[in-house]
Amino acid sequence: RKEVEQDPGPFNVPEGATVAFNCTYSNSASQSFFWYRQDCRKEPKLLMSVYSSGNEDGRFTAQLNRASQYISLLIRDSKLSDSATYLCVVNIRGLPNTGNQFYFGTGTSLTVIP
Amino acid sequence: NAGVTQTPKFRILKIGQSMTLQCTQDMNHNYMYWYRQDPGMGLKLIYYSVGAGITDKGEVPNGYNVSRSTTEDFPLRLELAAPSQTSVYFCASTHTGGGGTQYFGPGTRLLVL
């Protein structure tokens, strides 16, 4: 079973729409959660961390449900510049004296249409 | 700060050739990572390092080697290139191993023919 699973999409939405992405993770030792954005042929960049209480950054809202091992990202009032691939990332606690490992979902593709 | 830099940006290798992908960061981060990303797939961890002199395998280490002689540099070595190693390789670093932001380099596109 994959550590992190996402709906690959693609999601094609009109400008101004609200769109939600979901992600599930399989390892209960997961301790940190993130959404990264990746533009075509570019490196991933952090969009936002995801906290247990849920958090918001402008038009973006992230939520975490530890019981269901589920993470979500909501984008309101979509802009053309939001077109990208959104990667769900989970950090899993490693063994003592080793680093934690990050696991990436395959990404969800979003295209915002004029 | 330049952040994380990678060289080369693009390379074509013949089967059986060797090469080293360079990665350098100037943020004094202890943790560094190498990932590969195949088309339409997520990033998969190849190797990582928690500090100079310490490296460990990730999900897909076969066919690769790394070293970490300094905090700044984390080169990835391909000894005998195979077509299955055609991919985009990203190096990343973080200040802490857990909740810290990963900063990525621009990537190296490798084609093995």
Short mmCIF file of N, CA, C and O in Angstrom, two decimals, chain B:
data_model
loop_
_atom_site.label_atom_id
_atom_site.label_comp_id
_atom_site.label_asym_id
_atom_site.label_seq_id
_atom_site.Cartn_x
_atom_site.Cartn_y
_atom_site.Cartn_z
N ASN B 1 21.33 34.44 -0.17
CA ASN B 1 21.52 32.99 -0.21
C ASN B 1 21.08 32.43 -1.55
O ASN B 1 20.04 32.80 -2.07
N ALA B 2 21.90 31.51 -2.09
CA ALA B 2 21.52 30.86 -3.33
C ALA B 2 20.52 29.75 -3.06
O ALA B 2 19.84 29.31 -3.97
N GLY B 3 20.45 29.26 -1.82
CA GLY B 3 19.53 28.16 -1.50
C GLY B 3 20.17 26.83 -1.85
O GLY B 3 21.31 26.57 -1.49
N VAL B 4 19.44 26.01 -2.59
CA VAL B 4 19.93 24.71 -3.01
C VAL B 4 20.24 24.78 -4.50
O VAL B 4 19.37 25.17 -5.29
N THR B 5 21.45 24.46 -4.87
CA THR B 5 21.83 24.46 -6.27
C THR B 5 22.19 23.05 -6.72
O THR B 5 22.73 22.27 -5.93
N GLN B 6 21.87 22.75 -7.96
CA GLN B 6 22.15 21.44 -8.53
C GLN B 6 22.82 21.61 -9.90
O GLN B 6 22.46 22.49 -10.66
N THR B 7 23.77 20.75 -10.16
CA THR B 7 24.37 20.69 -11.49
C THR B 7 24.59 19.23 -11.87
O THR B 7 24.82 18.38 -10.99
N PRO B 8 24.50 18.87 -13.17
CA PRO B 8 24.06 19.73 -14.27
C PRO B 8 22.55 19.87 -14.29
O PRO B 8 21.86 19.20 -13.53
N LYS B 9 22.03 20.69 -15.17
CA LYS B 9 20.58 20.83 -15.32
C LYS B 9 20.03 19.70 -16.19
O LYS B 9 18.88 19.27 -16.01
N PHE B 10 20.82 19.24 -17.12
CA PHE B 10 20.37 18.20 -18.04
C PHE B 10 21.57 17.39 -18.49
O PHE B 10 22.65 17.95 -18.70
N ARG B 11 21.34 16.07 -18.63
CA ARG B 11 22.46 15.22 -19.06
C ARG B 11 21.90 14.01 -19.79
O ARG B 11 20.87 13.45 -19.38
N ILE B 12 22.59 13.62 -20.85
CA ILE B 12 22.28 12.38 -21.54
C ILE B 12 23.43 11.41 -21.29
O ILE B 12 24.60 11.76 -21.51
N LEU B 13 23.11 10.21 -20.83
CA LEU B 13 24.12 9.19 -20.58
C LEU B 13 23.86 7.97 -21.43
O LEU B 13 22.70 7.67 -21.75
N LYS B 14 24.90 7.27 -21.75
CA LYS B 14 24.74 5.97 -22.40
C LYS B 14 24.68 4.90 -21.32
O LYS B 14 25.23 5.07 -20.21
N ILE B 15 24.03 3.80 -21.63
CA ILE B 15 23.93 2.68 -20.69
C ILE B 15 25.33 2.28 -20.24
O ILE B 15 26.25 2.13 -21.07
N GLY B 16 25.50 2.12 -18.94
CA GLY B 16 26.78 1.68 -18.38
C GLY B 16 27.72 2.80 -17.99
O GLY B 16 28.70 2.57 -17.28
N GLN B 17 27.41 4.03 -18.42
CA GLN B 17 28.26 5.16 -18.03
C GLN B 17 27.99 5.54 -16.58
O GLN B 17 26.97 5.17 -16.00
N SER B 18 28.91 6.33 -16.02
CA SER B 18 28.78 6.79 -14.66
C SER B 18 28.71 8.32 -14.64
O SER B 18 29.20 8.97 -15.57
N MET B 19 28.11 8.86 -13.59
CA MET B 19 28.12 10.31 -13.43
C MET B 19 27.80 10.66 -11.98
O MET B 19 27.25 9.82 -11.24
N THR B 20 28.12 11.88 -11.62
CA THR B 20 27.81 12.40 -10.29
C THR B 20 26.93 13.63 -10.45
O THR B 20 27.26 14.55 -11.19
N LEU B 21 25.80 13.61 -9.76
CA LEU B 21 24.92 14.77 -9.70
C LEU B 21 25.33 15.56 -8.46
O LEU B 21 25.39 15.02 -7.35
N GLN B 22 25.58 16.85 -8.68
CA GLN B 22 26.06 17.68 -7.58
C GLN B 22 24.90 18.42 -6.92
O GLN B 22 23.94 18.83 -7.59
N CYS B 23 24.98 18.57 -5.61
CA CYS B 23 24.00 19.33 -4.84
C CYS B 23 24.72 20.10 -3.75
O CYS B 23 25.52 19.51 -3.00
N THR B 24 24.44 21.39 -3.66
CA THR B 24 25.05 22.24 -2.64
C THR B 24 23.99 23.15 -2.05
O THR B 24 23.16 23.69 -2.77
N GLN B 25 24.04 23.32 -0.72
CA GLN B 25 23.13 24.27 -0.07
C GLN B 25 23.95 25.19 0.83
O GLN B 25 24.92 24.77 1.45
N ASP B 26 23.50 26.45 0.88
CA ASP B 26 24.23 27.45 1.67
C ASP B 26 23.43 27.95 2.86
O ASP B 26 23.62 29.07 3.33
N MET B 27 22.48 27.13 3.32
CA MET B 27 21.63 27.52 4.43
C MET B 27 22.04 26.87 5.74
O MET B 27 21.32 26.97 6.74
N ASN B 28 23.14 26.15 5.73
CA ASN B 28 23.65 25.47 6.92
C ASN B 28 22.65 24.43 7.46
O ASN B 28 22.54 24.24 8.67
N HIS B 29 21.93 23.80 6.53
CA HIS B 29 20.98 22.77 6.93
C HIS B 29 21.68 21.46 7.20
O HIS B 29 22.57 21.05 6.45
N ASN B 30 21.27 20.78 8.25
CA ASN B 30 21.84 19.47 8.55
C ASN B 30 21.28 18.37 7.66
O ASN B 30 21.98 17.44 7.29
N TYR B 31 20.01 18.46 7.33
CA TYR B 31 19.34 17.37 6.64
C TYR B 31 19.31 17.64 5.14
O TYR B 31 18.91 18.71 4.69
N MET B 32 19.72 16.63 4.38
CA MET B 32 19.67 16.73 2.93
C MET B 32 19.12 15.45 2.34
O MET B 32 19.25 14.37 2.93
N TYR B 33 18.48 15.58 1.18
CA TYR B 33 17.74 14.47 0.58
C TYR B 33 17.98 14.45 -0.92
O TYR B 33 18.10 15.50 -1.56
N TRP B 34 17.92 13.25 -1.49
CA TRP B 34 17.86 13.08 -2.93
C TRP B 34 16.58 12.33 -3.28
O TRP B 34 16.27 11.27 -2.71
N TYR B 35 15.84 12.90 -4.25
CA TYR B 35 14.61 12.29 -4.75
C TYR B 35 14.73 12.10 -6.26
O TYR B 35 15.44 12.81 -6.94
N ARG B 36 13.93 11.17 -6.76
CA ARG B 36 13.71 11.08 -8.19
C ARG B 36 12.22 11.18 -8.46
O ARG B 36 11.39 10.75 -7.64
N GLN B 37 11.89 11.79 -9.58
CA GLN B 37 10.48 11.95 -9.97
C GLN B 37 10.32 11.47 -11.39
O GLN B 37 10.84 12.08 -12.33
N ASP B 38 9.58 10.40 -11.54
CA ASP B 38 9.27 9.88 -12.87
C ASP B 38 7.99 10.54 -13.37
O ASP B 38 7.18 11.02 -12.57
N PRO B 39 7.78 10.59 -14.68
CA PRO B 39 6.61 11.29 -15.24
C PRO B 39 5.31 10.83 -14.60
O PRO B 39 5.03 9.63 -14.53
N GLY B 40 4.50 11.79 -14.15
CA GLY B 40 3.20 11.48 -13.58
C GLY B 40 3.26 10.82 -12.22
O GLY B 40 2.23 10.35 -11.72
N MET B 41 4.43 10.80 -11.61
CA MET B 41 4.59 10.13 -10.32
C MET B 41 5.03 11.12 -9.27
O MET B 41 5.52 12.20 -9.56
N GLY B 42 4.87 10.71 -8.03
CA GLY B 42 5.37 11.52 -6.93
C GLY B 42 6.87 11.36 -6.77
O GLY B 42 7.49 10.54 -7.44
N LEU B 43 7.43 12.14 -5.88
CA LEU B 43 8.86 12.04 -5.61
C LEU B 43 9.14 10.82 -4.74
O LEU B 43 8.40 10.55 -3.80
N LYS B 44 10.20 10.12 -5.06
CA LYS B 44 10.61 8.96 -4.27
C LYS B 44 12.00 9.22 -3.71
O LYS B 44 12.91 9.63 -4.43
N LEU B 45 12.16 8.94 -2.42
CA LEU B 45 13.41 9.21 -1.74
C LEU B 45 14.45 8.17 -2.09
O LEU B 45 14.22 6.97 -1.97
N ILE B 46 15.62 8.63 -2.51
CA ILE B 46 16.73 7.73 -2.88
C ILE B 46 17.64 7.54 -1.67
O ILE B 46 17.87 6.42 -1.22
N TYR B 47 18.21 8.63 -1.19
CA TYR B 47 19.08 8.64 -0.03
C TYR B 47 18.84 9.93 0.74
O TYR B 47 18.38 10.92 0.18
N TYR B 48 19.22 9.90 2.01
CA TYR B 48 19.17 11.12 2.79
C TYR B 48 20.33 11.14 3.78
O TYR B 48 21.00 10.13 4.00
N SER B 49 20.54 12.33 4.35
CA SER B 49 21.65 12.51 5.29
C SER B 49 21.21 13.42 6.42
O SER B 49 20.55 14.44 6.17
N VAL B 50 21.55 13.06 7.64
CA VAL B 50 21.16 13.88 8.79
C VAL B 50 22.31 14.76 9.25
O VAL B 50 22.17 15.51 10.23
N GLY B 51 23.43 14.69 8.56
CA GLY B 51 24.57 15.53 8.91
C GLY B 51 25.82 15.01 8.22
O GLY B 51 25.82 13.91 7.64
N ALA B 52 26.87 15.79 8.27
CA ALA B 52 28.12 15.39 7.63
C ALA B 52 28.58 14.05 8.15
O ALA B 52 28.58 13.82 9.37
N GLY B 53 28.92 13.16 7.23
CA GLY B 53 29.41 11.83 7.58
C GLY B 53 28.35 10.79 7.82
O GLY B 53 28.65 9.62 8.06
N ILE B 54 27.06 11.18 7.74
CA ILE B 54 25.97 10.24 8.02
C ILE B 54 25.01 10.20 6.84
O ILE B 54 24.47 11.25 6.45
N THR B 55 24.82 9.03 6.26
CA THR B 55 23.86 8.88 5.17
C THR B 55 23.02 7.63 5.41
O THR B 55 23.45 6.73 6.15
N ASP B 56 21.86 7.58 4.80
CA ASP B 56 20.99 6.42 4.95
C ASP B 56 20.14 6.24 3.71
O ASP B 56 19.90 7.20 2.96
N LYS B 57 19.72 4.99 3.49
CA LYS B 57 18.92 4.68 2.30
C LYS B 57 17.49 5.13 2.46
O LYS B 57 16.92 5.08 3.56
N GLY B 58 16.90 5.52 1.33
CA GLY B 58 15.48 5.81 1.28
C GLY B 58 14.72 4.66 0.65
O GLY B 58 15.10 3.50 0.80
N GLU B 59 13.67 4.98 -0.08
CA GLU B 59 12.81 3.97 -0.69
C GLU B 59 13.47 3.24 -1.86
O GLU B 59 13.26 2.05 -2.07
N VAL B 60 14.24 3.99 -2.68
CA VAL B 60 14.74 3.44 -3.95
C VAL B 60 16.25 3.66 -4.10
O VAL B 60 16.69 4.34 -5.02
N PRO B 61 17.08 3.07 -3.25
CA PRO B 61 18.52 3.36 -3.29
C PRO B 61 19.34 2.57 -4.30
O PRO B 61 20.47 2.93 -4.60
N ASN B 62 18.74 1.50 -4.85
CA ASN B 62 19.54 0.62 -5.72
C ASN B 62 20.03 1.33 -6.97
O ASN B 62 19.27 1.98 -7.67
N GLY B 63 21.33 1.20 -7.23
CA GLY B 63 21.95 1.82 -8.40
C GLY B 63 22.54 3.19 -8.11
O GLY B 63 23.09 3.81 -9.03
N TYR B 64 22.46 3.62 -6.86
CA TYR B 64 22.95 4.94 -6.48
C TYR B 64 23.85 4.85 -5.24
O TYR B 64 23.74 3.93 -4.45
N ASN B 65 24.72 5.86 -5.12
CA ASN B 65 25.51 6.00 -3.91
C ASN B 65 25.63 7.48 -3.57
O ASN B 65 25.54 8.34 -4.46
N VAL B 66 25.83 7.78 -2.30
CA VAL B 66 25.97 9.16 -1.86
C VAL B 66 27.12 9.26 -0.88
O VAL B 66 27.61 8.26 -0.34
N SER B 67 27.54 10.49 -0.65
CA SER B 67 28.50 10.79 0.40
C SER B 67 28.16 12.15 0.97
O SER B 67 27.49 12.96 0.31
N ARG B 68 28.58 12.42 2.17
CA ARG B 68 28.33 13.72 2.81
C ARG B 68 29.56 14.08 3.63
O ARG B 68 29.62 13.88 4.84
N SER B 69 30.54 14.64 2.95
CA SER B 69 31.79 14.98 3.63
C SER B 69 31.71 16.37 4.26
O SER B 69 32.48 16.66 5.19
N THR B 70 30.82 17.21 3.79
CA THR B 70 30.64 18.54 4.37
C THR B 70 29.15 18.79 4.59
O THR B 70 28.31 18.10 4.00
N THR B 71 28.84 19.79 5.38
CA THR B 71 27.42 20.15 5.58
C THR B 71 26.80 20.63 4.28
O THR B 71 25.63 20.39 4.02
N GLU B 72 27.59 21.31 3.44
CA GLU B 72 27.03 21.96 2.26
C GLU B 72 26.74 21.03 1.09
O GLU B 72 25.83 21.25 0.32
N ASP B 73 27.55 19.99 0.93
CA ASP B 73 27.51 19.20 -0.30
C ASP B 73 26.97 17.79 -0.08
O ASP B 73 27.32 17.12 0.90
N PHE B 74 26.17 17.34 -1.04
CA PHE B 74 25.58 16.00 -0.95
C PHE B 74 25.48 15.43 -2.36
O PHE B 74 24.42 15.40 -2.98
N PRO B 75 26.58 14.95 -2.93
CA PRO B 75 26.56 14.43 -4.30
C PRO B 75 25.93 13.05 -4.39
O PRO B 75 26.05 12.24 -3.47
N LEU B 76 25.28 12.81 -5.53
CA LEU B 76 24.66 11.51 -5.82
C LEU B 76 25.40 10.88 -6.98
O LEU B 76 25.56 11.48 -8.03
N ARG B 77 25.82 9.64 -6.80
CA ARG B 77 26.62 8.95 -7.81
C ARG B 77 25.82 7.83 -8.46
O ARG B 77 25.20 7.01 -7.75
N LEU B 78 25.82 7.82 -9.79
CA LEU B 78 25.27 6.70 -10.55
C LEU B 78 26.47 5.96 -11.14
O LEU B 78 27.25 6.53 -11.90
N GLU B 79 26.64 4.70 -10.78
CA GLU B 79 27.82 3.97 -11.21
C GLU B 79 27.66 3.33 -12.59
O GLU B 79 28.54 3.42 -13.42
N LEU B 80 26.57 2.68 -12.84
CA LEU B 80 26.32 2.00 -14.12
C LEU B 80 24.93 2.39 -14.58
O LEU B 80 23.94 1.76 -14.20
N ALA B 81 24.86 3.45 -15.38
CA ALA B 81 23.55 3.98 -15.75
C ALA B 81 22.70 2.96 -16.51
O ALA B 81 23.20 2.24 -17.39
N ALA B 82 21.42 2.94 -16.17
CA ALA B 82 20.45 2.07 -16.83
C ALA B 82 19.27 2.91 -17.28
O ALA B 82 18.99 3.95 -16.68
N PRO B 83 18.55 2.46 -18.33
CA PRO B 83 17.39 3.23 -18.80
C PRO B 83 16.38 3.50 -17.70
O PRO B 83 15.70 4.54 -17.72
N SER B 84 16.27 2.62 -16.72
CA SER B 84 15.32 2.81 -15.63
C SER B 84 15.68 4.00 -14.74
O SER B 84 14.86 4.43 -13.92
N GLN B 85 16.89 4.53 -14.90
CA GLN B 85 17.30 5.69 -14.12
C GLN B 85 17.00 7.01 -14.83
O GLN B 85 17.33 8.08 -14.30
N THR B 86 16.38 6.93 -15.98
CA THR B 86 15.89 8.13 -16.65
C THR B 86 14.82 8.76 -15.77
O THR B 86 13.81 8.12 -15.46
N SER B 87 15.06 10.00 -15.36
CA SER B 87 14.15 10.63 -14.40
C SER B 87 14.60 12.07 -14.19
O SER B 87 15.58 12.53 -14.76
N VAL B 88 13.83 12.77 -13.36
CA VAL B 88 14.26 14.09 -12.88
C VAL B 88 14.69 13.91 -11.43
O VAL B 88 13.94 13.32 -10.63
N TYR B 89 15.86 14.39 -11.10
CA TYR B 89 16.42 14.22 -9.76
C TYR B 89 16.40 15.56 -9.04
O TYR B 89 16.90 16.57 -9.54
N PHE B 90 15.82 15.54 -7.84
CA PHE B 90 15.76 16.73 -7.02
C PHE B 90 16.54 16.51 -5.73
O PHE B 90 16.39 15.47 -5.08
N CYS B 91 17.31 17.51 -5.38
CA CYS B 91 17.98 17.54 -4.09
C CYS B 91 17.21 18.51 -3.21
O CYS B 91 16.68 19.52 -3.70
N ALA B 92 17.14 18.22 -1.91
CA ALA B 92 16.42 19.10 -0.99
C ALA B 92 17.16 19.15 0.34
O ALA B 92 17.95 18.25 0.67
N SER B 93 16.89 20.20 1.10
CA SER B 93 17.48 20.29 2.43
C SER B 93 16.45 20.88 3.39
O SER B 93 15.52 21.59 2.99
N THR B 94 16.61 20.54 4.66
CA THR B 94 15.80 21.12 5.72
C THR B 94 16.68 21.43 6.92
O THR B 94 17.71 20.79 7.13
N HIS B 95 16.21 22.39 7.71
CA HIS B 95 16.95 22.72 8.93
C HIS B 95 16.74 21.63 9.98
O HIS B 95 17.67 21.24 10.69
N THR B 96 15.50 21.14 10.08
CA THR B 96 15.20 20.07 11.02
C THR B 96 14.64 18.88 10.25
O THR B 96 14.17 19.03 9.13
N GLY B 97 14.66 17.71 10.84
CA GLY B 97 14.24 16.53 10.11
C GLY B 97 12.75 16.28 10.11
O GLY B 97 12.24 15.52 9.33
N GLY B 98 12.05 16.96 11.02
CA GLY B 98 10.63 16.67 11.17
C GLY B 98 9.73 17.66 10.49
O GLY B 98 9.38 17.52 9.34
N GLY B 99 9.39 18.69 11.19
CA GLY B 99 8.40 19.59 10.64
C GLY B 99 8.94 20.70 9.78
O GLY B 99 8.19 21.59 9.39
N GLY B 100 10.20 20.67 9.45
CA GLY B 100 10.78 21.76 8.71
C GLY B 100 10.42 21.77 7.24
O GLY B 100 10.15 20.74 6.63
N THR B 101 10.42 22.94 6.65
CA THR B 101 10.19 23.10 5.22
C THR B 101 11.36 22.50 4.46
O THR B 101 12.52 22.71 4.79
N GLN B 102 11.03 21.77 3.40
CA GLN B 102 12.07 21.28 2.50
C GLN B 102 12.28 22.32 1.41
O GLN B 102 11.33 22.77 0.79
N TYR B 103 13.54 22.66 1.18
CA TYR B 103 13.90 23.56 0.10
C TYR B 103 14.54 22.73 -1.00
O TYR B 103 15.49 21.99 -0.74
N PHE B 104 14.00 22.85 -2.19
CA PHE B 104 14.44 22.02 -3.30
C PHE B 104 15.35 22.78 -4.25
O PHE B 104 15.19 23.99 -4.46
N GLY B 105 16.27 22.05 -4.84
CA GLY B 105 17.03 22.57 -5.96
C GLY B 105 16.19 22.51 -7.23
O GLY B 105 15.09 21.92 -7.22
N PRO B 106 16.67 23.09 -8.32
CA PRO B 106 15.89 23.17 -9.57
C PRO B 106 15.79 21.85 -10.32
O PRO B 106 15.03 21.74 -11.28
N GLY B 107 16.54 20.85 -9.90
CA GLY B 107 16.44 19.54 -10.52
C GLY B 107 17.47 19.29 -11.61
O GLY B 107 18.00 20.22 -12.22
N THR B 108 17.77 18.01 -11.81
CA THR B 108 18.63 17.55 -12.91
C THR B 108 17.83 16.56 -13.73
O THR B 108 17.33 15.57 -13.18
N ARG B 109 17.69 16.84 -15.01
CA ARG B 109 16.98 15.91 -15.90
C ARG B 109 17.98 14.97 -16.53
O ARG B 109 18.92 15.42 -17.19
N LEU B 110 17.79 13.69 -16.30
CA LEU B 110 18.73 12.68 -16.79
C LEU B 110 18.03 11.75 -17.75
O LEU B 110 16.96 11.22 -17.45
N LEU B 111 18.67 11.56 -18.90
CA LEU B 111 18.16 10.63 -19.92
C LEU B 111 19.24 9.58 -20.16
O LEU B 111 20.38 9.93 -20.48
N VAL B 112 18.88 8.32 -19.98
CA VAL B 112 19.82 7.22 -20.20
C VAL B 112 19.37 6.44 -21.43
O VAL B 112 18.26 5.92 -21.47
N LEU B 113 20.26 6.42 -22.42
CA LEU B 113 19.92 5.76 -23.69
C LEU B 113 20.81 4.55 -23.94
O LEU B 113 21.96 4.53 -23.51
#
